[in-house]
Coordinates of C-alpha atoms and ligand atoms in Angstrom, one line a residue:
X706 CA 22.2 -38.3 -38.0
X707 CA 24.2 -41.3 -37.1
X708 CA 26.6 -43.1 -39.3
X709 CA 28.8 -46.1 -38.2
X710 CA 32.1 -47.5 -39.3
X711 CA 30.9 -51.1 -39.3
X712 CA 31.0 -51.2 -43.1
X713 CA 34.5 -49.9 -42.9
X714 CA 35.5 -53.1 -41.2
X715 CA 33.8 -55.2 -43.8
X716 CA 35.8 -53.5 -46.5
X717 CA 39.2 -54.2 -44.9
X718 CA 40.7 -56.7 -47.2
X719 CA 44.1 -57.4 -45.5
X720 CA 45.5 -57.4 -42.1
X721 CA 49.1 -56.4 -42.6
X722 CA 50.4 -56.7 -39.1
X723 CA 53.9 -56.0 -40.4
X724 CA 52.9 -52.4 -40.9
X725 CA 52.4 -50.1 -37.9
X726 CA 51.1 -46.5 -38.1
X727 CA 52.1 -43.7 -35.7
X728 CA 49.9 -40.6 -35.6
X729 CA 51.5 -37.4 -34.3
X730 CA 48.9 -34.5 -34.1
X731 CA 49.5 -30.8 -33.4
X732 CA 48.5 -29.8 -29.8
X733 CA 45.2 -28.2 -30.8
X734 CA 41.7 -29.6 -30.5
X735 CA 40.6 -29.7 -34.1
X736 CA 44.0 -31.1 -35.3
X737 CA 44.0 -33.7 -32.5
X738 CA 40.5 -34.7 -33.4
X739 CA 41.2 -35.0 -37.1
X740 CA 44.2 -37.3 -36.5
X741 CA 42.1 -39.3 -34.1
X742 CA 39.4 -39.8 -36.7
X743 CA 42.1 -40.7 -39.2
X744 CA 43.3 -43.3 -36.7
X745 CA 39.9 -44.9 -36.6
X746 CA 39.9 -45.2 -40.4
X747 CA 43.4 -46.7 -40.5
X748 CA 42.6 -49.0 -37.5
X749 CA 39.4 -50.2 -39.3
X750 CA 41.7 -51.8 -41.9
X751 CA 43.2 -53.9 -39.0
X752 CA 46.4 -51.9 -38.9
X753 CA 47.8 -51.1 -35.5
X754 CA 47.7 -47.4 -34.8
X755 CA 49.8 -45.6 -32.1
X756 CA 48.5 -42.1 -31.2
X757 CA 51.0 -39.8 -29.7
X758 CA 50.5 -36.6 -27.8
X759 CA 50.8 -34.9 -24.4
X760 CA 49.0 -36.4 -21.5
X761 CA 46.8 -33.3 -21.3
X762 CA 45.9 -33.3 -25.0
X763 CA 45.2 -37.1 -25.2
X764 CA 42.8 -36.8 -22.3
X765 CA 41.1 -33.8 -23.9
X766 CA 40.6 -35.3 -27.3
X767 CA 39.4 -38.6 -25.9
X768 CA 36.8 -37.0 -23.6
X769 CA 35.5 -34.8 -26.5
X770 CA 35.5 -37.6 -29.0
X771 CA 32.2 -38.7 -30.4
X772 CA 33.4 -42.2 -30.9
X773 CA 32.4 -44.7 -28.3
X774 CA 35.2 -45.8 -26.0
X775 CA 35.2 -49.3 -27.3
X776 CA 36.4 -47.8 -30.6
X777 CA 39.1 -45.8 -28.8
X778 CA 40.5 -48.9 -27.2
X779 CA 41.7 -50.2 -30.6
X780 CA 44.2 -47.3 -30.7
X781 CA 47.3 -47.3 -28.6
X782 CA 47.6 -43.9 -26.9
X783 CA 51.0 -42.7 -25.8
X784 CA 50.8 -39.9 -23.2
X785 CA 53.9 -37.8 -22.9
X786 CA 54.1 -35.2 -20.1
X787 CA 55.2 -31.7 -21.3
X788 CA 57.8 -30.9 -18.6
X789 CA 59.2 -27.4 -18.9
X790 CA 61.0 -25.1 -16.7
X791 CA 58.9 -22.1 -17.7
X792 CA 55.1 -22.1 -17.8
X793 CA 53.3 -23.1 -21.0
X794 CA 51.8 -20.2 -23.0
X795 CA 48.1 -20.1 -22.2
X796 CA 46.7 -20.2 -25.7
X797 CA 47.4 -21.1 -29.2
X798 CA 46.9 -17.8 -30.9
X799 CA 48.4 -14.9 -29.1
X800 CA 52.0 -14.5 -28.2
X801 CA 52.4 -18.1 -28.8
X802 CA 55.6 -20.1 -28.3
X803 CA 54.0 -23.2 -29.9
X804 CA 57.3 -24.1 -31.5
X805 CA 59.0 -24.3 -28.1
X806 CA 56.2 -26.4 -26.7
X807 CA 56.2 -29.0 -29.5
X808 CA 60.0 -29.3 -29.3
X809 CA 59.4 -31.1 -26.0
X810 CA 57.9 -34.0 -27.9
X811 CA 60.8 -34.6 -30.3
X812 CA 62.9 -36.8 -28.0
X813 CA 60.1 -39.0 -26.6
X814 CA 58.6 -39.4 -30.1
X815 CA 62.0 -40.4 -31.5
X816 CA 62.4 -43.0 -28.8
X817 CA 59.0 -44.4 -29.5
X818 CA 59.7 -44.6 -33.2
X819 CA 63.0 -46.4 -32.6
X820 CA 61.4 -49.0 -30.3
X821 CA 58.5 -49.6 -32.7
X822 CA 60.6 -49.8 -35.8
X823 CA 62.7 -52.7 -34.5
X824 CA 59.6 -55.0 -34.5
X825 CA 57.9 -54.2 -37.8
X826 CA 58.5 -54.4 -41.5
X827 CA 57.4 -50.8 -42.1
X828 CA 56.8 -48.0 -39.7
X829 CA 54.5 -45.4 -41.2
X830 CA 54.6 -42.0 -39.5
X831 CA 51.5 -39.8 -40.1
X832 CA 52.0 -36.4 -38.7
X833 CA 50.5 -32.9 -38.7
X834 CA 52.3 -30.7 -41.2
X835 CA 53.0 -28.5 -38.2
X836 CA 54.8 -31.3 -36.3
X837 CA 57.4 -32.0 -39.0
X838 CA 60.3 -31.0 -36.6
X839 CA 58.9 -33.4 -33.9
X840 CA 59.1 -36.4 -36.2
X841 CA 62.3 -35.5 -38.0
X842 CA 64.3 -38.4 -36.6
X843 CA 62.3 -40.9 -38.6
X844 CA 64.9 -40.4 -41.4
X845 CA 67.5 -42.4 -39.4
X846 CA 65.2 -45.5 -39.3
X847 CA 65.7 -47.6 -42.5
X848 CA 62.1 -49.0 -42.4
X849 CA 60.3 -45.7 -41.6
X850 CA 58.4 -43.4 -44.0
X851 CA 56.4 -40.3 -43.3
X852 CA 53.2 -38.6 -44.5
X853 CA 52.2 -35.0 -43.6
X854 CA 48.6 -34.2 -42.8
X855 CA 47.1 -30.9 -43.7
X856 CA 44.2 -30.4 -41.3
X857 CA 43.0 -27.4 -43.1
X858 CA 41.5 -26.9 -46.6
X859 CA 43.5 -27.0 -49.8
X860 CA 42.2 -23.7 -51.1
X861 CA 44.6 -21.4 -49.1
X862 CA 47.6 -23.5 -50.1
X863 CA 46.4 -23.3 -53.8
X864 CA 45.7 -19.6 -53.6
X865 CA 49.0 -18.5 -52.0
X866 CA 51.1 -20.8 -54.2
X867 CA 49.6 -19.4 -57.4
X868 CA 49.7 -15.9 -56.1
X869 CA 53.4 -16.3 -55.3
X870 CA 54.1 -17.0 -59.0
X871 CA 51.8 -14.3 -60.2
X872 CA 49.2 -16.6 -61.7
X873 CA 46.2 -14.6 -60.5
X874 CA 44.1 -15.7 -63.5
X875 CA 43.7 -19.2 -62.1
X876 CA 42.6 -18.0 -58.6
X877 CA 38.8 -17.7 -58.5
X878 CA 38.8 -14.9 -55.9
X879 CA 39.8 -11.3 -55.9
X880 CA 41.3 -9.4 -52.9
X881 CA 43.2 -12.3 -51.5
X882 CA 43.8 -11.7 -47.8
X883 CA 47.5 -11.2 -47.2
X884 CA 49.3 -13.7 -45.1
X885 CA 50.4 -10.9 -42.8
X886 CA 46.8 -9.9 -42.1
X887 CA 45.8 -13.5 -41.2
X888 CA 48.7 -14.8 -39.1
X889 CA 50.8 -13.3 -36.4
X890 CA 54.5 -13.0 -37.3
X891 CA 55.4 -15.6 -34.7
X892 CA 52.8 -18.1 -35.9
X893 CA 53.8 -17.6 -39.6
X894 CA 57.5 -18.1 -38.7
X895 CA 56.5 -21.4 -37.0
X896 CA 54.6 -22.6 -40.1
X897 CA 57.5 -21.7 -42.4
X898 CA 59.9 -23.5 -40.0
X899 CA 57.9 -26.7 -40.1
X900 CA 57.3 -26.6 -43.8
X901 CA 60.9 -26.1 -44.6
X902 CA 61.8 -29.4 -43.0
X903 CA 59.3 -31.4 -45.0
X904 CA 61.6 -32.9 -47.5
X905 CA 61.7 -36.6 -46.9
X906 CA 57.9 -37.1 -46.7
X907 CA 56.5 -39.6 -49.2
X908 CA 53.2 -37.8 -49.5
X909 CA 50.4 -35.6 -48.1
X910 CA 47.0 -36.3 -46.6
X911 CA 44.5 -33.5 -46.9
X912 CA 41.4 -33.0 -44.7
X913 CA 39.4 -32.3 -47.8
X914 CA 37.1 -34.0 -50.2
X915 CA 37.3 -34.1 -54.0
X916 CA 33.6 -33.2 -54.1
X917 CA 34.5 -29.9 -52.5
X918 CA 38.0 -29.0 -53.6
X919 CA 38.7 -31.5 -56.5
X920 CA 40.2 -29.0 -58.9
X921 CA 42.3 -27.3 -56.3
X922 CA 43.7 -30.6 -55.1
X923 CA 44.6 -31.5 -58.7
X924 CA 46.4 -28.2 -59.1
X925 CA 48.3 -28.6 -55.9
X926 CA 49.3 -32.2 -56.8
X927 CA 50.4 -31.3 -60.4
X928 CA 51.8 -27.8 -60.2
X929 CA 52.7 -27.1 -56.5
X930 CA 54.1 -30.6 -55.7
X931 CA 55.0 -31.2 -59.4
X932 CA 53.7 -34.8 -59.2
X933 CA 56.6 -35.6 -57.0
X934 CA 54.6 -36.4 -53.8
X935 CA 51.6 -38.6 -53.4
X936 CA 48.5 -36.8 -52.3
X937 CA 45.2 -38.1 -50.8
X938 CA 42.0 -36.2 -49.9
X939 CA 40.7 -38.2 -46.9
X940 CA 37.8 -36.0 -45.6
X941 CA 35.3 -35.6 -44.3
X942 CA 36.2 -37.8 -41.4
X943 CA 33.4 -36.9 -39.0
X944 CA 31.2 -39.0 -41.2
X945 CA 33.0 -42.1 -40.0
X946 CA 32.2 -41.6 -36.4
X947 CA 29.3 -43.0 -34.4
X948 CA 27.4 -41.0 -31.9
X949 CA 27.6 -42.5 -28.4
X950 CA 24.5 -41.8 -26.3
X951 CA 24.1 -38.0 -26.1
X952 CA 25.4 -36.3 -22.9
X953 CA 22.7 -35.0 -20.7
X954 CA 23.6 -31.4 -21.7
X955 CA 23.4 -32.3 -25.4
X956 CA 20.0 -34.2 -24.9
X957 CA 18.5 -31.0 -23.6
X958 CA 19.8 -29.0 -26.7
X959 CA 18.6 -31.7 -29.1
X960 CA 15.2 -31.8 -27.3
X961 CA 14.8 -28.1 -27.9
X962 CA 15.7 -28.5 -31.6
X963 CA 13.2 -31.3 -31.9
X964 CA 10.5 -28.8 -31.2
X965 CA 11.5 -26.3 -33.9
X966 CA 10.5 -26.1 -37.5
X967 CA 12.8 -27.5 -40.2
X968 CA 15.6 -25.1 -41.2
X969 CA 14.4 -22.5 -38.7
X970 CA 17.3 -22.3 -36.3
X971 CA 20.7 -20.6 -36.7
X972 CA 23.6 -22.4 -35.0
X973 CA 26.4 -20.1 -33.8
X974 CA 29.9 -21.3 -32.8
X975 CA 33.4 -20.0 -33.3
X976 CA 35.4 -23.1 -32.7
X977 CA 38.3 -23.5 -30.3
X978 CA 40.6 -20.6 -31.0
X979 CA 38.4 -17.5 -30.6
X980 CA 37.6 -15.4 -27.6
X981 CA 35.2 -12.5 -27.9
X982 CA 35.3 -9.2 -25.9
X983 CA 32.3 -8.2 -24.0
X984 CA 31.7 -5.4 -26.6
X985 CA 31.5 -8.0 -29.5
X986 CA 29.3 -10.3 -27.5
X987 CA 26.8 -7.6 -26.9
X988 CA 26.7 -6.7 -30.7
X989 CA 26.0 -10.4 -31.5
X990 CA 23.3 -10.6 -28.9
X991 CA 21.6 -7.4 -30.2
X992 CA 21.9 -8.5 -33.8
X993 CA 20.3 -11.9 -33.1
X994 CA 17.5 -10.3 -31.2
X995 CA 16.9 -7.8 -34.0
X996 CA 16.8 -10.5 -36.7
X997 CA 14.0 -12.4 -35.0
X998 CA 15.6 -15.7 -36.1
X999 CA 15.7 -18.6 -33.7
X1000 CA 19.2 -19.5 -32.6
X1001 CA 21.5 -21.8 -30.6
X1002 CA 24.7 -20.0 -29.6
X1003 CA 27.7 -21.7 -28.2
X1004 CA 29.6 -19.0 -26.3
X1005 CA 33.0 -20.3 -25.2
X1006 CA 36.5 -18.9 -24.8
X1007 CA 39.3 -20.4 -26.9
X1008 CA 41.0 -23.6 -25.6
X1009 CA 44.0 -23.1 -23.5
X1010 CA 47.3 -24.9 -24.1
X1011 CA 48.1 -25.3 -20.5
X1012 CA 44.9 -26.7 -19.1
X1013 CA 41.8 -28.4 -20.1
X1014 CA 38.2 -27.8 -19.1
X1015 CA 35.3 -29.3 -20.9
X1016 CA 33.2 -26.3 -20.4
X1017 CA 33.7 -22.6 -19.7
X1018 CA 31.3 -21.0 -17.3
X1019 CA 31.0 -17.3 -16.8
X1020 CA 30.6 -15.9 -20.3
X1021 CA 26.9 -15.3 -19.7
X1022 CA 27.9 -12.4 -17.6
X1023 CA 29.2 -10.7 -20.8
X1024 CA 25.7 -10.8 -22.4
X1025 CA 23.4 -7.8 -22.2
X1026 CA 21.5 -7.9 -19.0
X1027 CA 18.5 -10.2 -19.1
X1028 CA 19.2 -11.3 -22.7
X1029 CA 19.5 -15.0 -22.0
X1030 CA 16.4 -15.2 -19.8
X1031 CA 14.4 -13.1 -22.4
X1032 CA 15.4 -15.3 -25.3
X1033 CA 14.7 -18.5 -23.4
X1034 CA 11.5 -17.2 -22.1
X1035 CA 10.2 -16.3 -25.6
X1036 CA 11.5 -19.6 -27.0
X1037 CA 13.7 -17.6 -29.3
X1038 CA 17.0 -19.2 -28.6
X1039 CA 19.6 -20.4 -26.1
X1040 CA 23.1 -19.6 -25.2
X1041 CA 25.3 -22.6 -24.2
X1042 CA 28.7 -22.2 -22.5
X1043 CA 29.7 -25.9 -22.5
X1044 CA 31.3 -28.1 -25.2
X1045 CA 28.5 -29.4 -27.4
X1046 CA 28.2 -32.1 -30.0
X1047 CA 28.5 -29.8 -33.0
X1048 CA 28.2 -32.5 -35.6
X1049 CA 25.0 -33.9 -34.2
X1050 CA 23.5 -30.4 -33.9
X1051 CA 24.4 -29.4 -37.5
X1052 CA 22.8 -32.7 -38.6
X1053 CA 19.5 -31.8 -36.9
X1054 CA 16.7 -31.0 -39.4
X1055 CA 15.8 -27.8 -37.6
X1056 CA 19.2 -26.2 -38.2
X1057 CA 19.0 -23.9 -41.2
X1058 CA 22.2 -22.0 -41.0
X1059 CA 25.5 -21.8 -39.2
X1060 CA 27.3 -18.6 -38.1
X1061 CA 30.9 -19.6 -38.1
X1062 CA 34.5 -18.4 -37.9
X1063 CA 35.2 -20.7 -40.8
X1064 CA 37.6 -23.0 -39.1
X1065 CA 38.0 -25.8 -41.7
X1066 CA 36.4 -28.5 -39.6
X1067 CA 33.3 -26.4 -39.0
X1068 CA 33.2 -25.7 -42.8
X1069 CA 33.4 -29.4 -43.7
X1070 CA 30.9 -30.4 -41.1
X1071 CA 28.4 -27.8 -42.2
X1072 CA 28.9 -28.4 -45.9
X1073 CA 28.4 -32.2 -45.5
X1074 CA 25.2 -31.6 -43.5
X1075 CA 23.9 -29.2 -46.3
X1076 CA 23.8 -26.3 -43.9
X1077 CA 24.7 -22.8 -45.4
X1078 CA 27.1 -20.6 -43.5
X1079 CA 27.2 -17.0 -42.3
X1080 CA 31.0 -16.5 -42.6
X1081 CA 32.8 -14.4 -40.0
X1082 CA 36.5 -15.3 -40.2
X1083 CA 38.9 -14.2 -37.4
X1084 CA 42.5 -15.3 -38.4
X1085 CA 44.7 -18.1 -39.8
X1086 CA 43.2 -19.9 -42.9
X1087 CA 39.7 -18.7 -41.9
X1088 CA 39.5 -15.6 -44.2
X1089 CA 40.4 -17.6 -47.3
X1090 CA 38.1 -20.4 -46.2
X1091 CA 35.3 -17.8 -45.9
X1092 CA 35.9 -16.7 -49.5
X1093 CA 35.9 -20.3 -50.7
X1094 CA 32.4 -20.6 -49.1
X1095 CA 30.9 -17.3 -50.2
X1096 CA 32.5 -16.7 -53.6
X1097 CA 33.6 -20.0 -55.0
X1098 CA 31.2 -22.7 -53.6
X1099 CA 28.5 -20.0 -53.0
X1100 CA 27.2 -21.8 -49.9
X1101 CA 27.4 -18.9 -47.6
X1102 CA 27.0 -15.2 -47.0
X1103 CA 29.7 -12.9 -45.5
X1104 CA 29.0 -11.3 -42.1
X1105 CA 31.9 -8.9 -42.8
X1106 CA 34.5 -8.3 -45.5
X1107 CA 38.1 -9.0 -44.5
X1108 CA 39.0 -5.4 -45.2
X1109 CA 36.7 -4.5 -42.3
X1110 CA 38.6 -6.8 -39.8
X1111 CA 39.7 -3.9 -37.6
X1112 CA 36.2 -2.4 -37.3
X1113 CA 33.6 -3.5 -34.8
X1114 CA 31.1 -5.9 -36.4
X1115 CA 27.9 -4.2 -35.4
X1116 CA 24.5 -5.7 -34.5
X1117 CA 23.0 -4.4 -37.8
X1118 CA 25.7 -6.2 -39.8
X1119 CA 24.8 -9.4 -37.9
X1120 CA 21.1 -8.8 -38.3
X1121 CA 21.5 -8.3 -42.0
X1122 CA 23.7 -11.4 -42.6
X1123 CA 21.3 -13.6 -40.5
X1124 CA 18.2 -12.4 -42.3
X1125 CA 19.8 -12.8 -45.7
X1126 CA 20.9 -16.4 -44.8
X1127 CA 17.7 -17.5 -43.0
X1128 CA 14.9 -15.5 -44.5
X1129 CA 15.5 -14.2 -48.1
X1130 CA 15.4 -15.4 -51.7
X1131 CA 19.2 -15.2 -51.9
X1132 CA 19.5 -17.3 -48.8
X1133 CA 17.1 -19.8 -50.3
X1134 CA 19.3 -20.2 -53.3
X1135 CA 22.4 -20.5 -51.1
X1136 CA 20.7 -23.2 -49.0
X1137 CA 19.7 -25.1 -52.2
X1138 CA 23.4 -25.2 -53.3
X1139 CA 24.5 -26.2 -49.8
X1140 CA 22.1 -29.1 -49.8
X1141 CA 23.2 -30.3 -53.2
X1142 CA 26.9 -30.1 -52.3
X1143 CA 26.1 -31.8 -48.9
X1144 CA 24.5 -34.7 -50.7
X1145 CA 27.6 -35.1 -52.9
X1146 CA 29.9 -35.0 -49.9
X1147 CA 27.9 -37.5 -47.9
X1148 CA 28.2 -39.9 -50.8
X1149 CA 31.9 -39.5 -50.8
X1150 CA 32.6 -41.7 -47.7
X1151 CA 30.2 -44.5 -48.8
X1152 CA 31.6 -47.6 -50.5
X1153 CA 32.6 -46.5 -54.1
X1154 CA 32.6 -42.8 -53.1
X1155 CA 35.6 -40.5 -53.9
X1156 CA 36.8 -40.3 -50.3
X1157 CA 36.4 -44.0 -49.6
X1158 CA 38.6 -44.7 -52.7
X1159 CA 41.2 -42.4 -51.3
X1160 CA 41.3 -44.3 -48.0
X1161 CA 41.6 -47.6 -49.9
X1162 CA 44.4 -46.1 -52.0
X1163 CA 46.3 -44.8 -49.0
X1164 CA 46.1 -48.1 -47.2
X1165 CA 47.0 -50.1 -50.4
X1166 CA 50.1 -47.8 -50.6
X1167 CA 51.3 -48.2 -47.1
X1168 CA 50.7 -51.9 -47.1
X1169 CA 52.3 -52.4 -50.6
Ligands
UDX2557 C1 41.5 -24.2 -35.8 C2 41.8 -22.9 -36.6 O1 41.2 -21.8 -35.9 C3 41.2 -23.0 -38.0 O2 41.6 -21.9 -38.7 C4 41.8 -24.2 -38.7 O3 41.1 -24.3 -40.0 C5 41.6 -25.5 -37.9 O4 42.1 -25.3 -36.6 P1 39.1 -24.3 -34.7 O5 38.9 -23.0 -34.1 O6 39.3 -25.4 -33.7 O7 40.2 -24.4 -35.8 O8 37.8 -24.6 -35.6 P2 37.3 -25.8 -36.5 O9 38.3 -26.3 -37.5 O10 36.1 -25.4 -37.0 O11 37.2 -27.0 -35.4 C6 36.4 -27.0 -34.3 C7 36.0 -28.4 -34.0 O12 35.5 -28.4 -32.7 C8 34.9 -28.8 -35.0 O13 35.1 -30.2 -35.3 C9 33.6 -28.7 -34.1 O14 32.6 -29.7 -34.4 C10 34.2 -29.0 -32.7 N1 33.4 -28.4 -31.6 C11 33.6 -27.1 -31.3 C12 32.5 -29.2 -30.9 O15 32.3 -30.4 -31.3 N2 31.8 -28.6 -29.9 C13 32.0 -27.3 -29.5 O16 31.4 -26.9 -28.5 C14 32.9 -26.5 -30.2

């Protein structure tokens, strides 16, 4: 499925060169990509956009972007080296010192904001909620204002806010996963530190869509933010992107999908922050084989914070002996160890389900393509996202319950979830709901759609 942003340009009504936007993403792929996509939207209204990250992360997000390069050239990239005396922590999730790493950007970002602010009427700083401390010096610039971006869903924010004040009746799920069970202490402290400093922001931009989380957005705006901050739901942004010609690796995957029946293939991927042990990989492989369902499995390690490689080779060795060859030989499925074009794969007519860790971007992409999800959350916001999918929106099945998180997810649990999703009456109902919701979400970014109105509203606000 290909969509373009040409009509975005047609809809741009003003060219307020006196306003400049600076985007400051968190140093993690899905956050980098979300702010890059947002940059394209803002840039399509003829507003200059400056995108600021480390040299490594800018190069990573550009090379993985599904926007053609000519679109990227409209954005001014600022590459800052992360020079430290001690080595960077290797990954985002475990033993992380992300707070120390992002601190390195405060000074260069402040210098950039100062220099840009002297030439414009209004400097608009759009930053990840987890980069609040990096942009904090904007307050000393008289013509600067800031907006925080939540790259995740609204539902966890809604759930924890109302649970904190004991209003459980309003929360549509039972057994809310505790924060302690979802986040490491260190990561949670980092989140709290960044949120605490978010006082002077004019408003918030959420990577969500009113068609999915309308009522939760309303509750957050009215009761959590008490109507004091402006709030826009700007997702899904992947619908604004255009596919450049598929990479050779992707062509081969899409070619295989072309030969399969509609809705017959399960796509499996666990985003950019999950690494499986050999034991878990073996259970997945056995479960897939037992289910008899065709599959395309992206088997990669989590991204590292200190280096970037577009593909990770070597995981195949963790599979049961002969599994890959057997599956390929029978035409049952394939295991891919490289970065793939997930959005294009999910949009393929042969994809009938997605086994996912429930990272929010994967959820949004799957929902908008009308693809139901086998939810297998690992950490962070994922456990609450999984409940949003399975219990609230009812567009997915659970592979495991959060209470079982310390137990091994066995091949029979995987087999059961896959067959329920792909080959049962219950799965059929779930698919029907996913398709209906997907149609609503796809409409949202078209002219007159709920998300398109949010973009217009945000642009009208910053160019007021
Ligand atoms: C992280 C956190 O884990 C998650 O909890 C939070 O909601 C967002 O940040 P991540 O693991 O990166 O998420 O998952 P997700 O949000 O699903 O984003 C992954 C992105 O990478 C998706 O946009 C997906 O399309 C893309 N991707 C992944 C590819 O395009 N190709 C790949 O091979 C793998």
